[in-house]
XYZ file of N, CA, C and O in Angstrom:
384
model
N -190.460 -34.388 -133.284
C -191.035 -33.884 -132.057
C -192.218 -34.726 -131.608
O -192.411 -34.931 -130.420
N -192.985 -35.160 -132.592
C -194.124 -36.005 -132.277
C -193.677 -37.335 -131.695
O -194.324 -37.893 -130.811
N -192.579 -37.867 -132.201
C -192.043 -39.129 -131.685
C -191.633 -38.981 -130.221
O -191.872 -39.880 -129.413
N -191.045 -37.849 -129.893
C -190.636 -37.610 -128.510
C -191.869 -37.521 -127.615
O -191.872 -38.028 -126.480
N -192.926 -36.908 -128.112
C -194.174 -36.786 -127.358
C -194.763 -38.179 -127.111
O -195.213 -38.479 -126.008
N -194.756 -39.019 -128.114
C -195.294 -40.378 -127.982
C -194.453 -41.184 -126.988
O -194.979 -41.895 -126.124
N -193.163 -41.049 -127.091
C -192.260 -41.764 -126.180
C -192.489 -41.303 -124.746
O -192.576 -42.106 -123.810
N -192.638 -39.971 -124.543
C -192.893 -39.437 -123.210
C -194.235 -39.932 -122.666
O -194.365 -40.277 -121.493
N -195.219 -39.977 -123.530
C -196.536 -40.451 -123.107
C -196.478 -41.920 -122.695
O -197.066 -42.322 -121.697
N -195.757 -42.714 -123.455
C -195.600 -44.138 -123.105
C -194.869 -44.296 -121.764
O -195.215 -45.139 -120.941
N -193.843 -43.459 -121.574
C -193.106 -43.512 -120.308
C -194.002 -43.114 -119.137
O -193.953 -43.722 -118.063
N -194.831 -42.107 -119.346
C -195.749 -41.692 -118.291
C -196.754 -42.796 -117.965
O -197.063 -43.052 -116.801
N -197.270 -43.474 -119.001
C -198.198 -44.587 -118.772
C -197.503 -45.711 -118.002
O -198.069 -46.305 -117.084
N -196.288 -45.971 -118.424
C -195.520 -47.030 -117.749
C -195.259 -46.653 -116.290
O -195.360 -47.499 -115.389
N -194.935 -45.394 -116.037
C -194.699 -44.934 -114.664
C -195.966 -45.057 -113.822
O -195.916 -45.470 -112.662
N -197.120 -44.692 -114.393
C -198.385 -44.830 -113.658
C -198.653 -46.299 -113.324
O -199.075 -46.629 -112.223
N -198.381 -47.170 -114.299
C -198.573 -48.609 -114.066
C -197.653 -49.097 -112.957
O -198.076 -49.830 -112.050
N -196.414 -48.667 -112.988
C -195.457 -49.082 -111.958
C -195.836 -48.524 -110.588
O -195.709 -49.217 -109.571
N -196.305 -47.277 -110.546
C -196.729 -46.694 -109.278
C -197.916 -47.455 -108.697
O -197.989 -47.716 -107.494
N -198.859 -47.847 -109.551
C -200.009 -48.626 -109.095
C -199.544 -49.992 -108.567
O -199.985 -50.459 -107.517
N -198.619 -50.620 -109.304
C -198.094 -51.916 -108.865
C -197.390 -51.804 -107.517
O -197.568 -52.650 -106.636
N -196.607 -50.740 -107.345
C -195.900 -50.535 -106.081
C -196.901 -50.337 -104.943
O -196.735 -50.887 -103.852
N -197.965 -49.584 -105.209
C -198.994 -49.380 -104.179
C -199.643 -50.698 -103.795
O -199.888 -50.969 -102.610
N -199.937 -51.526 -104.788
C -200.528 -52.837 -104.505
C -199.557 -53.711 -103.709
O -199.958 -54.405 -102.781
N -198.281 -53.658 -104.072
C -197.288 -54.450 -103.354
C -197.131 -53.983 -101.908
O -196.904 -54.787 -101.010
N -197.266 -52.683 -101.695
C -197.192 -52.166 -100.325
C -198.347 -52.706 -99.491
O -198.173 -53.065 -98.329
N -199.540 -52.777 -100.103
C -200.694 -53.330 -99.385
C -200.475 -54.803 -99.076
O -200.754 -55.277 -97.961
N -199.939 -55.542 -100.035
C -199.659 -56.964 -99.821
C -198.593 -57.126 -98.744
O -198.693 -57.994 -97.868
N -197.585 -56.285 -98.783
C -196.519 -56.345 -97.796
C -197.064 -56.081 -96.389
O -196.692 -56.760 -95.430
N -197.954 -55.118 -96.273
C -198.551 -54.821 -94.966
C -199.371 -56.006 -94.479
O -199.327 -56.361 -93.294
N -200.104 -56.633 -95.377
C -200.895 -57.805 -95.001
C -199.995 -58.962 -94.574
O -200.281 -59.655 -93.593
N -198.903 -59.164 -95.274
C -197.949 -60.225 -94.904
C -197.351 -59.940 -93.537
O -197.195 -60.842 -92.711
N -197.040 -58.693 -93.272
C -196.483 -58.314 -91.973
C -197.492 -58.614 -90.858
O -197.138 -59.174 -89.816
N -198.761 -58.277 -91.110
C -199.813 -58.545 -90.123
C -199.964 -60.045 -89.904
O -200.079 -60.511 -88.764
N -199.947 -60.796 -90.996
C -200.067 -62.259 -90.875
C -198.874 -62.844 -90.122
O -199.037 -63.778 -89.327
N -197.702 -62.298 -90.339
C -196.513 -62.767 -89.643
C -196.630 -62.523 -88.144
O -196.297 -63.403 -87.326
N -197.104 -61.351 -87.763
C -197.291 -61.045 -86.343
C -198.324 -61.977 -85.721
O -198.144 -62.460 -84.600
N -199.389 -62.247 -86.458
C -200.418 -63.166 -85.977
C -199.845 -64.566 -85.815
O -200.132 -65.263 -84.834
N -199.022 -64.978 -86.761
C -198.409 -66.301 -86.697
C -197.488 -66.428 -85.494
O -197.485 -67.459 -84.808
N -196.739 -65.387 -85.200
C -195.863 -65.398 -84.021
C -196.700 -65.530 -82.756
O -196.377 -66.305 -81.849
N -197.800 -64.783 -82.702
C -198.686 -64.851 -81.538
C -199.267 -66.253 -81.394
O -199.301 -66.814 -80.289
N -199.712 -66.831 -82.496
C -200.278 -68.181 -82.454
C -199.234 -69.208 -82.011
O -199.539 -70.116 -81.240
N -198.016 -69.060 -82.495
C -196.952 -69.991 -82.108
C -196.678 -69.897 -80.608
O -196.491 -70.918 -79.935
N -196.687 -68.694 -80.079
C -196.470 -68.501 -78.645
C -197.605 -69.135 -77.843
O -197.365 -69.837 -76.854
N -198.834 -68.898 -78.283
C -199.989 -69.485 -77.600
C -199.958 -71.005 -77.680
O -200.283 -71.694 -76.707
N -199.548 -71.532 -78.812
C -199.455 -72.986 -78.973
C -198.408 -73.561 -78.029
O -198.612 -74.627 -77.428
N -197.305 -72.856 -77.848
C -196.265 -73.301 -76.917
C -196.822 -73.369 -75.497
O -196.627 -74.356 -74.794
N -197.553 -72.323 -75.088
C -198.137 -72.315 -73.749
C -199.188 -73.414 -73.599
O -199.285 -74.051 -72.554
N -199.962 -73.627 -74.656
C -200.980 -74.675 -74.618
C -200.325 -76.046 -74.479
O -200.805 -76.892 -73.715
N -199.241 -76.281 -75.186
C -198.528 -77.556 -75.081
C -197.970 -77.770 -73.677
O -198.003 -78.877 -73.141
N -197.438 -76.705 -73.079
C -196.926 -76.814 -71.715
C -198.065 -77.133 -70.746
O -197.912 -77.972 -69.848
N -199.197 -76.475 -70.937
C -200.371 -76.711 -70.096
C -200.854 -78.154 -70.260
O -201.165 -78.834 -69.277
N -200.879 -78.622 -71.488
C -201.288 -79.992 -71.770
C -200.330 -80.998 -71.126
O -200.769 -82.015 -70.572
N -199.052 -80.722 -71.163
C -198.068 -81.620 -70.549
C -198.293 -81.716 -69.039
O -198.191 -82.803 -68.453
N -198.614 -80.575 -68.408
C -198.896 -80.609 -66.968
C -200.134 -81.454 -66.680
O -200.158 -82.238 -65.729
N -201.157 -81.308 -67.510
C -202.376 -82.090 -67.307
C -202.121 -83.588 -67.542
O -202.669 -84.424 -66.817
N -201.308 -83.909 -68.524
C -200.977 -85.317 -68.769
C -200.265 -85.916 -67.566
O -200.522 -87.052 -67.182
N -199.367 -85.142 -66.951
C -198.659 -85.629 -65.766
C -199.635 -85.855 -64.625
O -199.563 -86.869 -63.918
N -200.573 -84.938 -64.446
C -201.572 -85.100 -63.381
C -202.445 -86.328 -63.645
O -202.759 -87.080 -62.714
N -202.825 -86.539 -64.888
C -203.633 -87.722 -65.236
C -202.850 -88.991 -64.958
O -203.396 -89.963 -64.409
N -201.573 -89.005 -65.322
C -200.737 -90.187 -65.038
C -200.671 -90.446 -63.539
O -200.734 -91.594 -63.096
N -200.526 -89.376 -62.752
C -200.484 -89.534 -61.294
C -201.798 -90.096 -60.766
O -201.814 -90.993 -59.915
N -202.913 -89.570 -61.281
C -204.230 -90.044 -60.828
C -204.446 -91.499 -61.236
O -204.976 -92.299 -60.454
N -204.030 -91.854 -62.437
C -204.176 -93.242 -62.892
C -203.296 -94.189 -62.075
O -203.623 -95.354 -61.903
N -202.174 -93.696 -61.586
C -201.262 -94.543 -60.819
C -201.708 -94.768 -59.382
O -201.266 -95.724 -58.743
N -202.582 -93.936 -58.861
C -203.014 -94.070 -57.471
C -203.731 -95.390 -57.197
O -203.398 -96.060 -56.209
N -204.698 -95.822 -58.009
C -205.332 -97.115 -57.721
C -204.338 -98.280 -57.786
O -204.401 -99.210 -56.987
N -203.426 -98.209 -58.717
C -202.414 -99.260 -58.845
C -201.565 -99.334 -57.576
O -201.300 -100.425 -57.051
N -201.165 -98.182 -57.067
C -200.360 -98.153 -55.842
C -201.183 -98.656 -54.660
O -200.668 -99.382 -53.796
N -202.467 -98.303 -54.632
C -203.338 -98.745 -53.529
C -203.519 -100.260 -53.562
O -203.476 -100.917 -52.514
N -203.697 -100.812 -54.753
C -203.846 -102.271 -54.880
C -202.569 -102.964 -54.423
O -202.619 -103.993 -53.732
N -201.417 -102.411 -54.770
C -200.151 -102.997 -54.328
C -200.049 -102.975 -52.813
O -199.562 -103.938 -52.193
N -200.503 -101.892 -52.179
C -200.485 -101.824 -50.722
C -201.399 -102.885 -50.116
O -201.037 -103.540 -49.121
N -202.581 -103.065 -50.715
C -203.525 -104.062 -50.199
C -202.950 -105.466 -50.343
O -203.023 -106.275 -49.411
N -202.379 -105.768 -51.508
C -201.782 -107.098 -51.724
C -200.645 -107.324 -50.738
O -200.519 -108.408 -50.150
N -199.822 -106.306 -50.531
C -198.717 -106.424 -49.568
C -199.258 -106.692 -48.161
O -198.726 -107.552 -47.430
N -200.325 -105.995 -47.782
C -200.914 -106.199 -46.454
C -201.502 -107.606 -46.319
O -201.339 -108.257 -45.265
N -202.156 -108.079 -47.383
C -202.725 -109.442 -47.335
C -201.615 -110.474 -47.208
O -201.712 -111.405 -46.391
N -200.570 -110.327 -47.998
C -199.445 -111.286 -47.929
C -198.804 -111.243 -46.547
O -198.487 -112.287 -45.963
N -198.619 -110.040 -45.992
C -198.026 -109.914 -44.658
C -198.934 -110.555 -43.615
O -198.448 -111.252 -42.697
N -200.249 -110.361 -43.734
C -201.184 -110.958 -42.767
C -201.163 -112.476 -42.874
O -201.158 -113.194 -41.854
N -201.175 -112.997 -44.101
C -201.130 -114.463 -44.282
C -199.818 -115.037 -43.750
O -199.813 -116.079 -43.085
N -198.723 -114.345 -44.071
C -197.423 -114.827 -43.593
C -197.378 -114.770 -42.070
O -196.902 -115.721 -41.410
N -197.901 -113.715 -41.474
C -197.919 -113.606 -40.009
C -198.798 -114.681 -39.398
O -198.446 -115.290 -38.370
N -199.959 -114.939 -40.014
C -200.848 -115.983 -39.507
C -200.210 -117.353 -39.623
O -200.315 -118.190 -38.712
N -199.549 -117.604 -40.745
C -198.878 -118.900 -40.953
C -197.751 -119.089 -39.945
O -197.622 -120.164 -39.345
N -196.974 -118.044 -39.753
C -195.874 -118.137 -38.782
C -196.431 -118.347 -37.376
O -195.917 -119.156 -36.604
N -197.506 -117.645 -37.046
C -198.128 -117.814 -35.726
C -198.662 -119.230 -35.559
O -198.525 -119.837 -34.481
N -199.264 -119.761 -36.620
C -199.792 -121.127 -36.542
C -198.661 -122.131 -36.356
O -198.762 -123.064 -35.553
N -197.558 -121.943 -37.088
C -196.425 -122.851 -36.957
C -195.835 -122.745 -35.571
O -195.527 -123.766 -34.915
N -195.671 -121.563 -35.055
C -195.116 -121.380 -33.710
C -196.068 -121.970 -32.692
O -195.647 -122.627 -31.712
N -197.388 -121.783 -32.900
C -198.369 -122.355 -31.987
C -198.327 -123.877 -31.992
O -198.477 -124.517 -30.947
N -198.107 -124.487 -33.134
C -198.003 -125.947 -33.232
C -196.741 -126.436 -32.535
O -196.739 -127.495 -31.896
N -195.671 -125.665 -32.701
C -194.403 -126.074 -32.083
C -194.524 -125.991 -30.560
O -194.038 -126.869 -29.847
N -195.161 -124.988 -30.047
C -195.255 -124.793 -28.616
C -196.244 -125.738 -27.957
O -196.147 -125.998 -26.752
N -197.164 -126.255 -28.711
C -198.150 -127.147 -28.069
C -197.795 -128.576 -28.182
O -197.005 -129.197 -28.638
């Protein structure tokens, strides 16, 4: 009878230990769930931030390209003016 009492006591101790472990695991599980939700939120925010950054990069590229396009227009105008002046000079020489 004493052996049965000792065995029951050991089982009760083991059950208490397991119940405590399960409680701790539930707390860890809840924390993991919270961290997972936070991670999903961060991933979503990062996606939006990347999209926002891509739009800004495109705007910067457009702004950087404006002086280049303006210089090309100026060079084209200078070449056209020189060519027009040269043609006018040649025509003027021919007519005189």
